[in-house]
mmCIF file of C-alpha atoms in Angstrom:
data_model
loop_
_atom_site.group_PDB
_atom_site.id
_atom_site.type_symbol
_atom_site.label_atom_id
_atom_site.label_comp_id
_atom_site.label_asym_id
_atom_site.label_seq_id
_atom_site.Cartn_x
_atom_site.Cartn_y
_atom_site.Cartn_z
ATOM 1 C CA MET A 1 -25.025 32.472 -57.588
ATOM 2 C CA ALA A 2 -22.489 30.105 -55.715
ATOM 3 C CA HIS A 3 -24.303 30.804 -52.420
ATOM 4 C CA ILE A 4 -27.706 29.196 -53.820
ATOM 5 C CA ARG A 5 -27.885 25.841 -52.369
ATOM 6 C CA THR A 6 -28.293 23.369 -55.222
ATOM 7 C CA TYR A 7 -29.501 20.168 -52.911
ATOM 8 C CA ARG A 8 -32.011 19.893 -50.192
ATOM 9 C CA THR A 9 -31.384 19.413 -46.595
ATOM 10 C CA PRO A 10 -32.031 15.260 -46.384
ATOM 11 C CA VAL A 11 -29.382 14.829 -49.329
ATOM 12 C CA LYS A 12 -26.269 12.711 -48.097
ATOM 13 C CA MET A 13 -22.919 13.823 -49.284
ATOM 14 C CA GLY A 14 -19.579 11.736 -49.344
ATOM 15 C CA ASN A 15 -18.929 8.364 -47.666
ATOM 16 C CA TRP A 16 -22.137 8.615 -45.651
ATOM 17 C CA PHE A 17 -22.560 5.043 -45.543
ATOM 18 C CA GLU A 18 -19.459 4.194 -44.292
ATOM 19 C CA GLU A 19 -19.540 6.734 -41.580
ATOM 20 C CA GLN A 20 -23.107 5.455 -40.426
ATOM 21 C CA ARG A 21 -21.896 1.968 -40.235
ATOM 22 C CA LEU A 22 -18.470 2.957 -38.210
ATOM 23 C CA LYS A 23 -20.828 5.102 -36.015
ATOM 24 C CA GLU A 24 -23.168 2.025 -35.400
ATOM 25 C CA ASP A 25 -20.236 -0.215 -34.818
ATOM 26 C CA GLU A 26 -18.919 1.843 -32.007
ATOM 27 C CA VAL A 27 -22.366 2.507 -30.315
ATOM 28 C CA LYS A 28 -22.528 -1.848 -30.545
ATOM 29 C CA GLU A 29 -18.818 -2.079 -29.166
ATOM 30 C CA HIS A 30 -19.732 0.212 -26.125
ATOM 31 C CA LEU A 31 -22.999 -1.291 -25.025
ATOM 32 C CA GLU A 32 -21.059 -4.823 -25.387
ATOM 33 C CA LYS A 33 -18.240 -3.191 -23.184
ATOM 34 C CA LYS A 34 -20.648 -1.956 -20.667
ATOM 35 C CA GLU A 35 -22.530 -5.235 -20.507
ATOM 36 C CA ARG A 36 -19.179 -7.205 -19.795
ATOM 37 C CA GLY A 37 -18.004 -4.271 -17.207
ATOM 38 C CA GLU A 38 -15.323 -3.156 -19.285
ATOM 39 C CA LEU A 39 -15.631 0.282 -19.278
ATOM 40 C CA ALA A 40 -13.069 2.628 -17.508
ATOM 41 C CA GLY A 41 -15.133 3.768 -14.899
ATOM 42 C CA GLN A 42 -16.508 0.583 -14.323
ATOM 43 C CA LYS A 43 -13.081 -1.164 -13.817
ATOM 44 C CA MET A 44 -12.486 2.122 -11.439
ATOM 45 C CA ASP A 45 -15.499 1.740 -9.532
ATOM 46 C CA PHE A 46 -14.995 -2.125 -9.089
ATOM 47 C CA LEU A 47 -11.290 -1.833 -8.173
ATOM 48 C CA LYS A 48 -12.238 0.676 -5.513
ATOM 49 C CA GLU A 49 -14.808 -1.416 -4.364
ATOM 50 C CA ASN A 50 -12.829 -4.388 -3.656
ATOM 51 C CA ILE A 51 -9.532 -2.902 -2.704
ATOM 52 C CA LEU A 52 -11.091 -0.306 -0.141
ATOM 53 C CA LYS A 53 -13.053 -2.933 1.496
ATOM 54 C CA PRO A 54 -12.630 -3.242 5.188
ATOM 55 C CA VAL A 55 -10.362 -5.805 6.556
ATOM 56 C CA LYS A 56 -10.667 -7.029 10.403
ATOM 57 C CA PHE A 57 -7.029 -6.655 11.888
ATOM 58 C CA SER A 58 -5.354 -9.387 14.320
ATOM 59 C CA VAL A 59 -5.656 -8.429 17.706
ATOM 60 C CA THR A 60 -2.631 -9.203 20.213
ATOM 61 C CA ASN A 61 -3.300 -10.317 23.372
ATOM 62 C CA ASP A 62 0.356 -10.606 24.812
ATOM 63 C CA GLY A 63 1.565 -7.441 23.217
ATOM 64 C CA THR A 64 3.714 -9.242 20.611
ATOM 65 C CA LEU A 65 3.557 -9.868 17.096
ATOM 66 C CA HIS A 66 3.037 -13.526 15.645
ATOM 67 C CA PHE A 67 3.038 -15.140 12.440
ATOM 68 C CA GLY A 68 -0.004 -14.946 10.392
ATOM 69 C CA ASP A 69 -1.283 -11.506 12.270
ATOM 70 C CA ILE A 70 -2.579 -9.116 9.730
ATOM 71 C CA VAL A 71 -1.270 -5.937 10.402
ATOM 72 C CA MET A 72 -0.592 -2.365 8.993
ATOM 73 C CA LEU A 73 2.735 -0.922 8.134
ATOM 74 C CA VAL A 74 2.514 2.847 9.601
ATOM 75 C CA ASN A 75 4.961 5.533 9.392
ATOM 76 C CA MET A 76 3.884 8.569 11.844
ATOM 77 C CA GLY A 77 5.476 11.305 9.402
ATOM 78 C CA GLY A 78 7.957 14.224 10.272
ATOM 79 C CA GLY A 79 9.151 17.004 8.427
ATOM 80 C CA ASN A 80 7.237 17.585 5.291
ATOM 81 C CA ARG A 81 5.281 13.914 5.741
ATOM 82 C CA GLU A 82 1.880 13.008 6.925
ATOM 83 C CA CYS A 83 1.290 9.979 8.924
ATOM 84 C CA SER A 84 1.182 7.276 6.080
ATOM 85 C CA ALA A 85 0.660 3.545 5.566
ATOM 86 C CA VAL A 86 2.316 1.068 3.061
ATOM 87 C CA SER A 87 -0.302 0.436 0.162
ATOM 88 C CA ILE A 88 -1.148 -1.368 -2.991
ATOM 89 C CA ASN A 89 -1.146 1.111 -5.489
ATOM 90 C CA ALA A 90 -2.957 -0.961 -8.038
ATOM 91 C CA ASP A 91 -4.801 0.975 -11.101
ATOM 92 C CA VAL A 92 -7.392 -0.106 -13.415
ATOM 93 C CA ASN A 93 -4.379 -2.017 -15.716
ATOM 94 C CA SER A 94 -3.467 -4.301 -12.714
ATOM 95 C CA LEU A 95 -6.961 -5.916 -12.700
ATOM 96 C CA THR A 96 -7.306 -9.349 -14.090
ATOM 97 C CA LYS A 97 -10.273 -11.737 -14.464
ATOM 98 C CA ILE A 98 -8.473 -14.769 -14.930
ATOM 99 C CA PRO A 99 -9.046 -17.068 -12.640
ATOM 100 C CA SER A 100 -10.851 -15.109 -10.723
ATOM 101 C CA PRO A 101 -11.140 -10.976 -10.416
ATOM 102 C CA SER A 102 -8.068 -9.783 -8.691
ATOM 103 C CA ILE A 103 -4.879 -7.693 -9.108
ATOM 104 C CA GLN A 104 -1.775 -8.838 -10.876
ATOM 105 C CA ALA A 105 1.868 -8.765 -10.339
ATOM 106 C CA PRO A 106 3.840 -7.144 -10.439
ATOM 107 C CA CYS A 107 2.174 -4.240 -8.833
ATOM 108 C CA ALA A 108 3.375 -0.924 -7.367
ATOM 109 C CA VAL A 109 3.155 0.191 -3.895
ATOM 110 C CA SER A 110 3.068 3.571 -2.346
ATOM 111 C CA ALA A 111 2.570 5.292 0.860
ATOM 112 C CA VAL A 112 -1.285 6.289 1.270
ATOM 113 C CA ARG A 113 -2.065 9.355 3.766
ATOM 114 C CA SER A 114 -5.594 7.961 4.774
ATOM 115 C CA VAL A 115 -4.587 5.318 7.144
ATOM 116 C CA GLN A 116 -7.721 3.111 6.944
ATOM 117 C CA PRO A 117 -7.919 -0.675 7.673
ATOM 118 C CA CYS A 118 -8.888 -1.990 4.203
ATOM 119 C CA THR A 119 -7.361 -4.573 1.689
ATOM 120 C CA ARG A 120 -5.459 -2.091 0.575
ATOM 121 C CA THR A 121 -3.334 -1.653 3.615
ATOM 122 C CA ALA A 122 -3.573 -5.096 5.326
ATOM 123 C CA PHE A 123 -0.451 -7.170 5.424
ATOM 124 C CA VAL A 124 -0.084 -10.472 6.667
ATOM 125 C CA ILE A 125 3.225 -11.360 8.594
ATOM 126 C CA THR A 126 4.375 -14.808 7.194
ATOM 127 C CA SER A 127 7.001 -17.136 7.931
ATOM 128 C CA VAL A 128 10.239 -18.203 5.825
ATOM 129 C CA ASP A 129 12.083 -20.296 8.040
ATOM 130 C CA GLY A 130 9.428 -22.948 8.644
ATOM 131 C CA SER A 131 8.224 -21.178 12.301
ATOM 132 C CA PRO A 132 4.368 -22.527 12.794
ATOM 133 C CA GLU A 133 1.689 -19.997 12.310
ATOM 134 C CA GLY A 134 0.917 -18.076 15.929
ATOM 135 C CA SER A 135 4.219 -18.375 16.914
ATOM 136 C CA THR A 136 6.053 -15.139 18.353
ATOM 137 C CA LEU A 137 8.108 -13.049 15.861
ATOM 138 C CA HIS A 138 11.729 -12.138 17.041
ATOM 139 C CA PHE A 139 13.874 -9.257 16.489
ATOM 140 C CA GLU A 140 16.188 -10.233 13.311
ATOM 141 C CA GLN A 141 14.474 -12.915 12.315
ATOM 142 C CA SER A 142 13.481 -13.290 8.540
ATOM 143 C CA PHE A 143 10.184 -13.033 7.606
ATOM 144 C CA ALA A 144 7.639 -12.083 4.663
ATOM 145 C CA LEU A 145 4.999 -9.421 4.152
ATOM 146 C CA LYS A 146 2.553 -10.720 1.661
ATOM 147 C CA THR A 147 -1.032 -9.200 1.010
ATOM 148 C CA THR A 148 -4.333 -10.784 2.131
ATOM 149 C CA SER A 149 -5.631 -13.630 -0.079
ATOM 150 C CA GLY A 150 -8.561 -13.192 -2.375
ATOM 151 C CA PHE A 151 -8.679 -9.699 -4.297
ATOM 152 C CA ALA A 152 -5.103 -9.090 -3.240
ATOM 153 C CA ARG A 153 -3.895 -12.485 -4.269
ATOM 154 C CA GLY A 154 -1.339 -12.747 -1.470
ATOM 155 C CA LEU A 155 1.561 -10.824 -3.119
ATOM 156 C CA TYR A 156 4.880 -10.854 -1.341
ATOM 157 C CA LEU A 157 6.363 -7.048 -0.797
ATOM 158 C CA THR A 158 9.876 -7.320 -2.823
ATOM 159 C CA SER A 159 12.803 -5.357 -3.499
ATOM 160 C CA ASP A 160 16.140 -6.113 -5.093
ATOM 161 C CA LEU A 161 19.229 -4.119 -5.693
ATOM 162 C CA GLN A 162 19.252 -0.997 -7.279
ATOM 163 C CA SER A 163 19.772 -0.705 -11.186
ATOM 164 C CA PHE A 164 19.179 1.278 -14.474
ATOM 165 C CA GLN A 165 16.427 -0.668 -15.360
ATOM 166 C CA LYS A 166 15.129 -1.216 -12.037
ATOM 167 C CA CYS A 167 14.417 1.468 -9.385
ATOM 168 C CA ALA A 168 12.067 3.775 -7.841
ATOM 169 C CA LYS A 169 10.356 5.987 -10.327
ATOM 170 C CA LYS A 170 10.977 9.352 -8.750
ATOM 171 C CA SER A 171 13.507 9.293 -6.378
ATOM 172 C CA ARG A 172 15.851 6.392 -8.662
ATOM 173 C CA LEU A 173 16.294 4.510 -5.149
ATOM 174 C CA GLN A 174 15.768 0.686 -4.386
ATOM 175 C CA GLU A 175 12.546 -0.192 -5.866
ATOM 176 C CA VAL A 176 9.960 -1.963 -3.672
ATOM 177 C CA SER A 177 6.871 -3.775 -5.163
ATOM 178 C CA LEU A 178 4.676 -6.747 -4.910
ATOM 179 C CA GLU A 179 5.482 -9.987 -6.664
ATOM 180 C CA ASP A 180 3.726 -13.207 -6.935
ATOM 181 C CA SER A 181 6.571 -15.400 -6.070
ATOM 182 C CA ASP A 182 8.128 -16.372 -2.305
ATOM 183 C CA SER A 183 11.813 -15.947 -2.670
ATOM 184 C CA PHE A 184 14.815 -14.549 -0.706
ATOM 185 C CA LEU A 185 13.861 -10.869 -2.557
ATOM 186 C CA SER A 186 10.712 -10.939 -0.392
ATOM 187 C CA TRP A 187 12.459 -11.822 3.436
ATOM 188 C CA TRP A 188 12.618 -8.749 5.877
ATOM 189 C CA LYS A 189 13.427 -8.822 9.216
ATOM 190 C CA ILE A 190 12.698 -6.424 12.312
ATOM 191 C CA VAL A 191 15.350 -4.314 13.874
ATOM 192 C CA TYR A 192 15.132 -2.418 17.067
ATOM 193 C CA PHE A 193 14.944 1.421 16.210
ATOM 194 C CA ASP A 194 17.437 2.857 18.688
ATOM 195 C CA PRO A 195 21.008 1.405 17.725
ATOM 196 C CA GLN A 196 22.665 2.070 21.075
ATOM 197 C CA GLU A 197 20.154 -0.561 22.191
ATOM 198 C CA ARG A 198 19.739 -2.980 19.218
ATOM 199 C CA LEU A 199 22.261 -5.572 20.325
ATOM 200 C CA GLU A 200 20.267 -5.964 23.634
ATOM 201 C CA TYR A 201 16.815 -6.657 21.785
ATOM 202 C CA GLU A 202 18.205 -9.106 19.290
ATOM 203 C CA GLY A 203 16.499 -12.362 19.846
ATOM 204 C CA LEU A 204 13.660 -11.013 21.746
ATOM 205 C CA PRO A 205 10.012 -10.819 20.872
ATOM 206 C CA VAL A 206 8.856 -8.236 18.876
ATOM 207 C CA PRO A 207 6.399 -5.816 20.542
ATOM 208 C CA ALA A 208 3.228 -4.584 18.442
ATOM 209 C CA ASN A 209 2.371 -0.983 17.748
ATOM 210 C CA VAL A 210 5.669 0.397 18.787
ATOM 211 C CA LYS A 211 8.464 2.198 16.634
ATOM 212 C CA VAL A 212 10.750 -0.354 14.398
ATOM 213 C CA LEU A 213 12.762 -0.787 11.338
ATOM 214 C CA ILE A 214 12.089 -3.095 8.707
ATOM 215 C CA VAL A 215 15.114 -4.208 6.717
ATOM 216 C CA HIS A 216 15.443 -6.010 3.638
ATOM 217 C CA CYS A 217 17.522 -9.405 4.007
ATOM 218 C CA LYS A 218 19.404 -9.054 0.795
ATOM 219 C CA THR A 219 20.348 -5.481 0.540
ATOM 220 C CA ASN A 220 20.151 -4.402 4.185
ATOM 221 C CA GLN A 221 18.116 -1.349 3.270
ATOM 222 C CA ALA A 222 15.258 -0.102 5.431
ATOM 223 C CA LEU A 223 12.066 0.254 4.148
ATOM 224 C CA ALA A 224 11.481 4.273 4.159
ATOM 225 C CA VAL A 225 8.815 6.623 2.798
ATOM 226 C CA LEU A 226 9.535 9.902 0.919
ATOM 227 C CA GLY A 227 7.874 12.860 1.934
ATOM 228 C CA ASP A 228 9.689 15.051 -1.001
ATOM 229 C CA GLN A 229 8.565 12.486 -3.533
ATOM 230 C CA VAL A 230 4.696 12.687 -4.048
ATOM 231 C CA LEU A 231 2.890 10.148 -6.290
ATOM 232 C CA TRP A 232 -0.649 11.361 -7.861
ATOM 233 C CA THR A 233 -2.723 8.082 -8.134
ATOM 234 C CA MET A 234 -6.107 7.333 -8.296
ATOM 235 C CA TYR A 235 -6.606 7.589 -4.742
ATOM 236 C CA GLY A 236 -5.192 11.021 -4.612
ATOM 237 C CA LYS A 237 -1.625 12.358 -3.402
ATOM 238 C CA GLU A 238 0.533 9.709 -1.548
ATOM 239 C CA TYR A 239 4.595 9.147 -1.291
ATOM 240 C CA GLU A 240 7.019 6.944 -2.981
ATOM 241 C CA LEU A 241 7.982 3.924 -1.112
ATOM 242 C CA THR A 242 11.691 2.697 -1.359
ATOM 243 C CA ALA A 243 14.204 0.412 0.353
ATOM 244 C CA HIS A 244 16.858 2.848 1.500
ATOM 245 C CA THR A 245 18.526 3.564 5.059
ATOM 246 C CA PHE A 246 18.553 7.384 5.610
ATOM 247 C CA LEU A 247 21.029 8.111 8.389
ATOM 248 C CA ASP A 248 21.309 11.162 10.572
ATOM 249 C CA SER A 249 24.751 12.865 11.788
ATOM 250 C CA HIS A 250 24.606 10.288 14.600
ATOM 251 C CA LYS A 251 24.642 7.108 12.524
ATOM 252 C CA ALA A 252 20.914 6.728 13.681
ATOM 253 C CA GLU A 253 17.999 5.820 11.174
ATOM 254 C CA GLN A 254 16.018 8.793 10.516
ATOM 255 C CA ASP A 255 11.996 9.210 10.940
ATOM 256 C CA ASN A 256 11.804 8.244 7.101
ATOM 257 C CA ASN A 257 12.570 4.655 8.064
ATOM 258 C CA HIS A 258 10.511 4.283 11.281
ATOM 259 C CA TRP A 259 7.625 1.988 11.201
ATOM 260 C CA ILE A 260 4.715 0.934 13.486
ATOM 261 C CA LEU A 261 3.154 -2.748 12.782
ATOM 262 C CA CYS A 262 -0.120 -1.760 13.858
ATOM 263 C CA THR A 263 -2.840 -4.390 15.286
ATOM 264 C CA ALA A 264 -6.395 -3.808 15.876
ATOM 265 C CA ASP A 265 -7.875 -2.637 19.242
ATOM 266 C CA PRO A 266 -9.448 -5.541 21.484
ATOM 267 C CA ALA A 267 -12.221 -3.482 21.983
ATOM 268 C CA GLY A 268 -13.028 -3.626 18.500
ATOM 269 C CA ASP A 269 -13.111 -0.051 17.581
ATOM 270 C CA GLY A 270 -10.132 0.706 15.311
ATOM 271 C CA LEU A 271 -6.297 0.396 15.718
ATOM 272 C CA VAL A 272 -4.474 0.383 19.167
ATOM 273 C CA LEU A 273 -2.371 3.095 17.719
ATOM 274 C CA PHE A 274 -4.727 5.687 17.522
ATOM 275 C CA LYS A 275 -6.320 4.658 20.714
ATOM 276 C CA GLN A 276 -3.000 5.232 22.657
ATOM 277 C CA PRO A 277 -2.922 8.893 22.769
ATOM 278 C CA GLN A 278 -6.704 9.056 24.135
ATOM 279 C CA LEU A 279 -5.617 6.326 26.756
ATOM 280 C CA MET A 280 -2.467 8.305 27.550
ATOM 281 C CA ALA A 281 -5.128 11.546 28.018
ATOM 282 C CA LYS A 282 -7.211 9.641 30.007
ATOM 283 C CA LYS A 283 -4.675 8.430 32.231
ATOM 284 C CA THR A 284 -2.962 11.740 32.932
ATOM 285 C CA GLU A 285 -6.416 13.358 33.706
ATOM 286 C CA LEU A 286 -6.917 10.800 36.326
ATOM 287 C CA GLU A 287 -3.532 11.558 37.881
ATOM 288 C CA ALA A 288 -4.390 14.880 38.255
ATOM 289 C CA LEU A 289 -7.526 14.102 39.570
ATOM 290 C CA SER A 290 -6.070 11.940 42.312
ATOM 291 C CA GLU A 291 -3.608 14.544 43.084
ATOM 292 C CA ALA A 292 -6.204 17.266 43.182
ATOM 293 C CA ASN A 293 -8.427 14.968 45.427
ATOM 294 C CA PRO A 294 -6.440 12.429 47.408
ATOM 295 C CA SER A 295 -9.385 10.900 48.897
ATOM 296 C CA VAL A 296 -10.683 9.906 45.369
#
């Protein structure tokens, strides 16, 4: 007779009252978090909405870089790497609402493969030696790179000597991150990429949209992107960013260290960097047409 039910279905057993109250509390807590926008999905949507917001990059009229310019740091890739750009690698844990919604320091950085002009990839060339805003940046001159104000909070791209406690997660090389304090650790300088002509370019204005090296002033290590160190972030597959000079057999820096400080196209259509191949192709086509028809 053990299989015979000795109670009706509506009968509640065990700690049914406590379980019911706990379930009601969970639902109430969930609704309160949803109302405040504190659910994980809401935080992620809010972060992406703000950090991927389009940014208007600076336009250079004389072909050189200036203090106050908003640029994108692009590595054209090579070997096992695609074209990538220095970007803010913020997640939902990096969000803060005090005093206003923004990302908080310290914040990680990475190299994103989708090169899009947005808050995440925008950096401002900032003076550290008293040079006025709008003045020309020169080779070997110290400067800082900081994120845009507002949601990105104007954090400084910073690095320091490698240690057991502070180093890149994957490669264990010198770490690069974003900090809210302006110090000697956030000082960088532009160096001409060809070592044989480096001395001749020292002190000259830095041209925009050309290949250069970005060297950390304190450690003398060049900013580098690592194609063999992949980071899986909430934005997708990205590359690790570090400060380390990679030299080839001729003691010249490898393409891991080559960067282009990109400005906006004066026509208002994207970046100059990605317009150059089209302009060169059009020029070649016109030259070929001219040779075929001398009268044109």
